[in-house]
Coordinates of C-alpha atoms in Angstrom, one line a residue:
X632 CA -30.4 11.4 -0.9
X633 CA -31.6 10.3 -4.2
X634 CA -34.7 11.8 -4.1
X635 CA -33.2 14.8 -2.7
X636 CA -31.0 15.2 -6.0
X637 CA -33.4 13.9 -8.5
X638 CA -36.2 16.4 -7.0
X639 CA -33.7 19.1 -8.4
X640 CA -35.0 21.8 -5.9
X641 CA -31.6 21.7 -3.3
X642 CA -28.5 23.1 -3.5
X643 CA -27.1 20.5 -1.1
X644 CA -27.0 17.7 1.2
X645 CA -26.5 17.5 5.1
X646 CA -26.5 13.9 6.8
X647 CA -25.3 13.6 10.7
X648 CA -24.5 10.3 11.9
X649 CA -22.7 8.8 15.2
X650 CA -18.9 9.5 14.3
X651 CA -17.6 5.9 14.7
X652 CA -18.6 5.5 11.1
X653 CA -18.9 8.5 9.7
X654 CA -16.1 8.8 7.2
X655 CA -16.5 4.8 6.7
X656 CA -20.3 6.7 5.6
X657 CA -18.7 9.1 3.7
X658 CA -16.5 6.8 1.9
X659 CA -19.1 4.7 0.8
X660 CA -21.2 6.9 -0.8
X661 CA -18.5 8.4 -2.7
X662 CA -18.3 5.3 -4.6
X663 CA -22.0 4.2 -4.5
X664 CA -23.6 7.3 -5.7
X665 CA -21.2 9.8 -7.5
X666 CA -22.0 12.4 -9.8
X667 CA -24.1 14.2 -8.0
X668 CA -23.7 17.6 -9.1
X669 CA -24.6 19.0 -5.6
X670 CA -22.4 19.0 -2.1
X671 CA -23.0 16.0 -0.2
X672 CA -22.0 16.7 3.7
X673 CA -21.5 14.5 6.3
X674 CA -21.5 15.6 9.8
X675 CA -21.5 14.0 13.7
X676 CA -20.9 15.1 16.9
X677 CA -18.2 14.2 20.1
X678 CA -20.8 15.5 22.9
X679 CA -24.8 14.9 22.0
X680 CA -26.4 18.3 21.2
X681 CA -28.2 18.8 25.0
X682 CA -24.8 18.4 26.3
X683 CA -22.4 21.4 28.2
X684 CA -19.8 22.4 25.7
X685 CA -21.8 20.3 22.6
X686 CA -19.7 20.9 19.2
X687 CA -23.3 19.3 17.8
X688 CA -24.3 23.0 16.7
X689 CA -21.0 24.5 15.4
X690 CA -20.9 21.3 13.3
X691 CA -24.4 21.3 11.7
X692 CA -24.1 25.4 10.9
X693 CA -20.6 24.6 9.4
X694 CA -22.2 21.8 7.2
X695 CA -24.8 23.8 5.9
X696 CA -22.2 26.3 4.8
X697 CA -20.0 23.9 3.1
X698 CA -23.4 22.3 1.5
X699 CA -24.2 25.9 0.1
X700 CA -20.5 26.2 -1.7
X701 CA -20.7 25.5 -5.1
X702 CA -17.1 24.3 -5.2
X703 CA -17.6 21.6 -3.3
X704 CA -20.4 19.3 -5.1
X705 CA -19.3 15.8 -3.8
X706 CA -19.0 13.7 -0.8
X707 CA -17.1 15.8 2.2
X708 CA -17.1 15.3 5.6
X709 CA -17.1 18.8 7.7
X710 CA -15.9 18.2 11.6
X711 CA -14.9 21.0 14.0
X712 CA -14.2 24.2 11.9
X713 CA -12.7 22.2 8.7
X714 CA -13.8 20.6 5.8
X715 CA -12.0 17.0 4.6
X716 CA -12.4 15.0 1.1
X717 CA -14.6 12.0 1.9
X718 CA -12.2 9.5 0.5
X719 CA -9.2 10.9 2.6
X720 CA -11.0 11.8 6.1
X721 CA -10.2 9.2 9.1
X722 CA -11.5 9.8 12.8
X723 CA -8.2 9.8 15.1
X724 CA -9.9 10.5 18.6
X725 CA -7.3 13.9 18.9
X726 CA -7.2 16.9 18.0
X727 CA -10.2 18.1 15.8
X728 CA -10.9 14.3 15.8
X729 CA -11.1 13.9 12.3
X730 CA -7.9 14.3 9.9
X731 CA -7.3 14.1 6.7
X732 CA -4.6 11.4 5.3
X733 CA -1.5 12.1 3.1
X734 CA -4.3 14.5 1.2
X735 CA -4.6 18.7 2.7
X736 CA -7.5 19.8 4.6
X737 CA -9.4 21.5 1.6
X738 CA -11.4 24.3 3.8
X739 CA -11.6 25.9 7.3
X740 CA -14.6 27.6 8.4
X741 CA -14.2 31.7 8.2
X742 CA -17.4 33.2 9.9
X743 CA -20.1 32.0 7.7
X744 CA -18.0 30.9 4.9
X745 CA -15.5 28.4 4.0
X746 CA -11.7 29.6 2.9
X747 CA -9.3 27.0 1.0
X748 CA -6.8 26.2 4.1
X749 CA -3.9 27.1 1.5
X750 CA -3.3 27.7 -2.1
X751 CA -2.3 23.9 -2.5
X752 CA -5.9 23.1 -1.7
X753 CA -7.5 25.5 -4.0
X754 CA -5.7 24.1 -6.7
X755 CA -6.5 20.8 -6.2
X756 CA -10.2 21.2 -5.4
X757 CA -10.4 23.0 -9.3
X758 CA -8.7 19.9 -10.5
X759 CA -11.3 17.7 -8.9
X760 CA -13.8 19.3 -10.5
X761 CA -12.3 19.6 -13.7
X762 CA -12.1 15.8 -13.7
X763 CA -15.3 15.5 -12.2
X764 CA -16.6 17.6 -15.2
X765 CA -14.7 15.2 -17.5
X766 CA -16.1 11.8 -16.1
X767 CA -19.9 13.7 -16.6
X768 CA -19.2 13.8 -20.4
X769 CA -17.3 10.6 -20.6
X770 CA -20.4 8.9 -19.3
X771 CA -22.5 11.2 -22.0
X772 CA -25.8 10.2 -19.1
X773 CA -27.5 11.6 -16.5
X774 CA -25.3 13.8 -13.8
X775 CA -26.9 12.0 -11.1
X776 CA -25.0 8.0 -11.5
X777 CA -26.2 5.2 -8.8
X778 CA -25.1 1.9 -8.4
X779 CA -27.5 -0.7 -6.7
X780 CA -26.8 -1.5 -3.6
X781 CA -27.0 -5.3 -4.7
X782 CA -23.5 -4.8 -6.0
X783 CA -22.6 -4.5 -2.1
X784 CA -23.8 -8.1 -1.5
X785 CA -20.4 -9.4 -3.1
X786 CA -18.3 -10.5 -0.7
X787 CA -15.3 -8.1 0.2
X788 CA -13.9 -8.9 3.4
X789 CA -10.6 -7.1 5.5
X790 CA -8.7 -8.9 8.1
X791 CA -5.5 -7.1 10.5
X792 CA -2.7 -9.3 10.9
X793 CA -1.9 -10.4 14.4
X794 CA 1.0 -12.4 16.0
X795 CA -1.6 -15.2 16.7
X796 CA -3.4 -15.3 13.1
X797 CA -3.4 -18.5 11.5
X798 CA -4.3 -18.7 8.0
X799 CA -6.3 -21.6 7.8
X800 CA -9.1 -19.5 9.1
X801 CA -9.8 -18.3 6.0
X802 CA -10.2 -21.6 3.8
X803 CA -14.3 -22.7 3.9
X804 CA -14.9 -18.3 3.3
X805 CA -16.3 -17.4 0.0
X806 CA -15.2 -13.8 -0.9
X807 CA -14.5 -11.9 -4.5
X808 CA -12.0 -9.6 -2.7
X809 CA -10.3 -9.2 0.7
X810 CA -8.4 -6.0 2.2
X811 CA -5.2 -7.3 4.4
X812 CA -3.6 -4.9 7.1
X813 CA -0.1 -5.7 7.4
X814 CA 2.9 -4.8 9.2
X815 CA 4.3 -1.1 8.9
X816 CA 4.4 -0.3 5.1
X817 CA 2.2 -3.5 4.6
X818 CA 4.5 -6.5 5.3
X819 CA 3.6 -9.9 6.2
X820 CA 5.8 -11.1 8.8
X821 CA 8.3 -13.7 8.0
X822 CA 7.3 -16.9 10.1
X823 CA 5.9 -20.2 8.5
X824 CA 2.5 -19.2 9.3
X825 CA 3.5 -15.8 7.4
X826 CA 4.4 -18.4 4.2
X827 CA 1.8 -20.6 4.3
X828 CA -0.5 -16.9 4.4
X829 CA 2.0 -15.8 1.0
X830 CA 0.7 -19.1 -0.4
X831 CA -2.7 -18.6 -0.2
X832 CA -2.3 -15.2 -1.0
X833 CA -0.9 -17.0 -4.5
X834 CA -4.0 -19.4 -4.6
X835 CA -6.7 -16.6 -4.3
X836 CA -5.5 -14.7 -6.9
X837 CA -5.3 -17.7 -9.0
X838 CA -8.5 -18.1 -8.2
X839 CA -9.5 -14.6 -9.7
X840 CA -10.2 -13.2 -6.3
X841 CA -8.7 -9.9 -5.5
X842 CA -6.0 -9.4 -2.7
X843 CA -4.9 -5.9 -1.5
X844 CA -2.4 -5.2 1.1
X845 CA -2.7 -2.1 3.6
X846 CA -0.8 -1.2 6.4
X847 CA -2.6 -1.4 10.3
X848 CA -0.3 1.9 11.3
X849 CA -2.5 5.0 11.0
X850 CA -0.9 7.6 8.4
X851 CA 1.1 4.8 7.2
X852 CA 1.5 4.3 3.3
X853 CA 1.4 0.7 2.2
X854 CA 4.8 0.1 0.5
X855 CA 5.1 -3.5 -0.7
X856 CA 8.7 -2.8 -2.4
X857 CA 10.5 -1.7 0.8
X858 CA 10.8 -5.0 2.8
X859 CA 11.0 -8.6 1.7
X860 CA 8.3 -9.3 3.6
X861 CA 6.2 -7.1 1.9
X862 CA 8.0 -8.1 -1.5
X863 CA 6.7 -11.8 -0.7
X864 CA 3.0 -10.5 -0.8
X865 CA 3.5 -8.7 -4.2
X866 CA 5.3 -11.6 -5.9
X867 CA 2.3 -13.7 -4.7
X868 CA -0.6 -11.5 -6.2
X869 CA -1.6 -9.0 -4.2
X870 CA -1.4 -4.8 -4.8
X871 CA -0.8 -2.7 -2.2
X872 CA -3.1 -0.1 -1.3
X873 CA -0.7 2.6 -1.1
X874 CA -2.2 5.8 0.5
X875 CA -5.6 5.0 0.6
X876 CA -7.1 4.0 3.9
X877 CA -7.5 0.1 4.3
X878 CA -11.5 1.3 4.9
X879 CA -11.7 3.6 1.9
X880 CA -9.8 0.5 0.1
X881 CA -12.4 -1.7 1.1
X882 CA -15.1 0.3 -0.1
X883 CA -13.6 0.8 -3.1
X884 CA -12.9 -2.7 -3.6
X885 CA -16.5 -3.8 -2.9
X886 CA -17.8 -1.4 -5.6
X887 CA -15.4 -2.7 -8.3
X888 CA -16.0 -6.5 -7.2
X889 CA -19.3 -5.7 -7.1
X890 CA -19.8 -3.8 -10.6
X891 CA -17.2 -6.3 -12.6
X892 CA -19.3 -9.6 -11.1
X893 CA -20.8 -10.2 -14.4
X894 CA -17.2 -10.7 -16.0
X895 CA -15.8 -13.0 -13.2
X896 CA -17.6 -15.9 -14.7
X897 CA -17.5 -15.8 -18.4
X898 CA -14.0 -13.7 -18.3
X899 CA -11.9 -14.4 -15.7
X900 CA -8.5 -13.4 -16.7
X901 CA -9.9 -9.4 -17.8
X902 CA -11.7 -9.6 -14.7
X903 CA -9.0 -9.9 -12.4
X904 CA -6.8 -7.4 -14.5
X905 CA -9.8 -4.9 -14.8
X906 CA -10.4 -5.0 -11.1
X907 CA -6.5 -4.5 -9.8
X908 CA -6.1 -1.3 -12.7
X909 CA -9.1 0.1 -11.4
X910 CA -8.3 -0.5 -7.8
X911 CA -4.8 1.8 -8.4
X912 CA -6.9 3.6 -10.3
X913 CA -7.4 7.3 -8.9
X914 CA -11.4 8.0 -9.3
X915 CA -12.3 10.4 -6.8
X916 CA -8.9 11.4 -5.1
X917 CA -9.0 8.4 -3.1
X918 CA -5.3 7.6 -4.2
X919 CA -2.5 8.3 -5.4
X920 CA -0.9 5.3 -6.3
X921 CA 3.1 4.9 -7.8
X922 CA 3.0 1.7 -9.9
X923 CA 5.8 2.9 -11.4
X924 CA 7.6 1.9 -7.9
X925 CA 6.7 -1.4 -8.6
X926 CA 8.6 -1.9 -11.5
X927 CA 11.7 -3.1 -10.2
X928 CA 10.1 -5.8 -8.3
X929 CA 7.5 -7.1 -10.6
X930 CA 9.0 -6.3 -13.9
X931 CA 8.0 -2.9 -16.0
X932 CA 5.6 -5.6 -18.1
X933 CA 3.5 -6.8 -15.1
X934 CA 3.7 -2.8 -14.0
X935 CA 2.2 -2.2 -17.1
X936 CA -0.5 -4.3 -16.7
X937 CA -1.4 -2.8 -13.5
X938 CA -2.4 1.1 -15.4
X939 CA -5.6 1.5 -17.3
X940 CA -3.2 3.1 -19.8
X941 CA -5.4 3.3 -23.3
X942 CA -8.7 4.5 -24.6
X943 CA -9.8 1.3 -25.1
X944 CA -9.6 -0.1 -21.7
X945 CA -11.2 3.4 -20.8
X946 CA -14.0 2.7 -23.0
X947 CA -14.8 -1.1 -21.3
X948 CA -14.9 0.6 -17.6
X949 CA -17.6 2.9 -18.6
X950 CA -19.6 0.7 -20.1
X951 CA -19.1 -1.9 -16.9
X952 CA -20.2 1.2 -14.9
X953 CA -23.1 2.1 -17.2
X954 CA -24.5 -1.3 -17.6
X955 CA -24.4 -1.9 -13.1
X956 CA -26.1 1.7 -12.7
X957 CA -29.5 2.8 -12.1
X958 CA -30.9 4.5 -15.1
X959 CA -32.1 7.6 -13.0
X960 CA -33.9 8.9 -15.7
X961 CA -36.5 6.0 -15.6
X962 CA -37.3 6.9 -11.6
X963 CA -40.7 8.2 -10.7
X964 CA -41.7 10.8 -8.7
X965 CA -39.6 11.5 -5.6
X966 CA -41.0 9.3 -2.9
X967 CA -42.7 11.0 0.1
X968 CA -39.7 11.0 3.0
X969 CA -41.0 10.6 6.6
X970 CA -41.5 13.6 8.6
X971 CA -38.8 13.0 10.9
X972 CA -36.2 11.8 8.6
X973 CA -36.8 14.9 6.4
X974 CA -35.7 18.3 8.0
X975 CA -35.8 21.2 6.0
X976 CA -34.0 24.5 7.4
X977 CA -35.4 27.6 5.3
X978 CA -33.9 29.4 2.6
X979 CA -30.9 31.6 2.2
X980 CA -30.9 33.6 -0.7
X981 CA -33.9 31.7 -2.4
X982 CA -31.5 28.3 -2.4
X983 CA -33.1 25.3 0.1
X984 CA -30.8 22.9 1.9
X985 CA -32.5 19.2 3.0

């Protein structure tokens, strides 16, 4: 994909994968390689393409639509007749199999073009963009803006509570961040194996190390203020994930571990704060977290703390995200792609699509 963008002669991007992963996929790149000035698509299939009744087809023609709109140059995910945000999409298994969570459906297929599914959409899709547009001249570089994938290597690990877990299974595992699925609205249950988990919970993030709470219930928002339970995990150190998916949260949370490791040594303390504002942070619609909700419970100070709320603290996260890029400028040549990993599907009005 890289090469594909820096080459500079498509208009878009269509990758097919199995589905299992594919908005896990979608997520991922989203954070890994944003920026990209041209639509990104991602694309499966429920029956393999030889099979009666395949939806292999309709899917690929739809992606190559959506990866000819110019109003949609980021990371999407087109499925059965609709295009989804890649940060919001989640396979279900019903339905059109993939649905979008607590975020609108931004496009259905018309004939051979896409339509905004409602007004709401259309808005919001133009204020992606604009912000979009905004982050290219904050980061005053190159429109195309990669990460290494080194930064992955950190250790970012998600667990789902169970009425069996115990704890201590966790001690001897080295990891900068770690994605919880809890109860409901993202509760830990109230047992003494629930405390003794609230008390690690309390030594991790003494330790600098990142905790984040989701909830295991599908559409579910994680609301660490609505329960005691959940309150226990907040008061402890962790920050709920709110409406993002505990997979989009633990991609997201392996890019920021991954891009703020050369501060966890020499500057702990801004590390850790850093790393929870930018996790609430909303980036690329992945969220749209209420910190002010958690004012009451942690105090409107320790709220506060939890917003990247100056130009300053602006300032220090591009300059993190500059210095753990790729300076794209300095690649050579696009490298030759194998034949069979490198399909190109003629022109349409002089524009190519890989």
């Amino acid at each position: 994909i890289m090469d594909i963008v820096k080459e500079g002669k498509h208009r878009g991007v269509v990758v097919s994968q199995g589905t299992d992963q594919l908005a896990v996929t979608t997520a991922y790149m989203t954070f890994h390689l944003p920026l990209k000035g041209i639509p990104v698509i991602y694309t499966g299939a429920m029956k393999a393409i030889d099979m009666p009744y395949s939806d292999a087809a309709s899917n690929l023609q739809g992606s190559f639509i959506a990866a000819l709109d110019d109003r949609f140059i980021e990371d999407n995910l087109y499925f059965r007749g609709q295009l989804l945000r890649g940060v919001r999409a989640m396979k279900t298994g019903r339905g059109k199999f993939f649905e979008s969570v607590h975020y609108p459906p931004l496009a259905r297929r018309q004939a051979n073009r896409l339509v905004y599914c409602s007004g709401e959409s259309g808005e919001i899709q133009r204020e992606y963009r604009e912000r979009m547009d905004t982050w290219k001249k904050i980061l005053s570089g190159p429109l195309l803006f990669e990460f290494p994938l080194e930064i992955y290597e950190k250790k970012v690990e998600m667990f789902e509570l169970n009425p069996n877990f115990d704890p201590e299974i966790l001690d001897n595992r080295e990891f900068a961040g770690l994605v919880i699925k809890g109860w409901g609205s993202g509760g830990i249950p109230d047992t003494p194996k629930s405390r003794a988990l609230s008390d690690k919970i309390f030594r991790w993030t003494k330790e600098g190390r990142i905790v984040v709470i989701g909830s295991r219930v599908p559409y579910m928002e994680a609301d660490l203020t609505q329960y005691v339970v959940g309150n226990r995990a907040l008061e402890a150190g962790a920050i709920p994930a709110f409406d993002m998916d505990p997979d989009v949260a633990l991609e997201k949370l392996s890019w920021i571990c991954g891009i703020l490791e050369p501060m966890r040594e020499v500057d702990p303390e801004n590390y850790t704060s850093l790393a929870k504002k930018m996790m609430l942070h909303n980036f690329f619609d992945e969220t749209q977290s209420d910190i002010a909700s958690l004012e009451p419970h942690i105090g409107k100070e320790a709220a506060g703390k939890l917003r990247i709320s100056t130009a300053e603290e602006l300032d220090s996260i591009v300059n993190i995200m500059k210095a753990s890029s790729v300076d794209t400028n300095a690649y050579d040549e696009p490298k030759t792609l194998p034949g069979p990993m490198s399909i190109r599907i003629g022109e349409k009005n002089g524009a190519r699509v890989a």
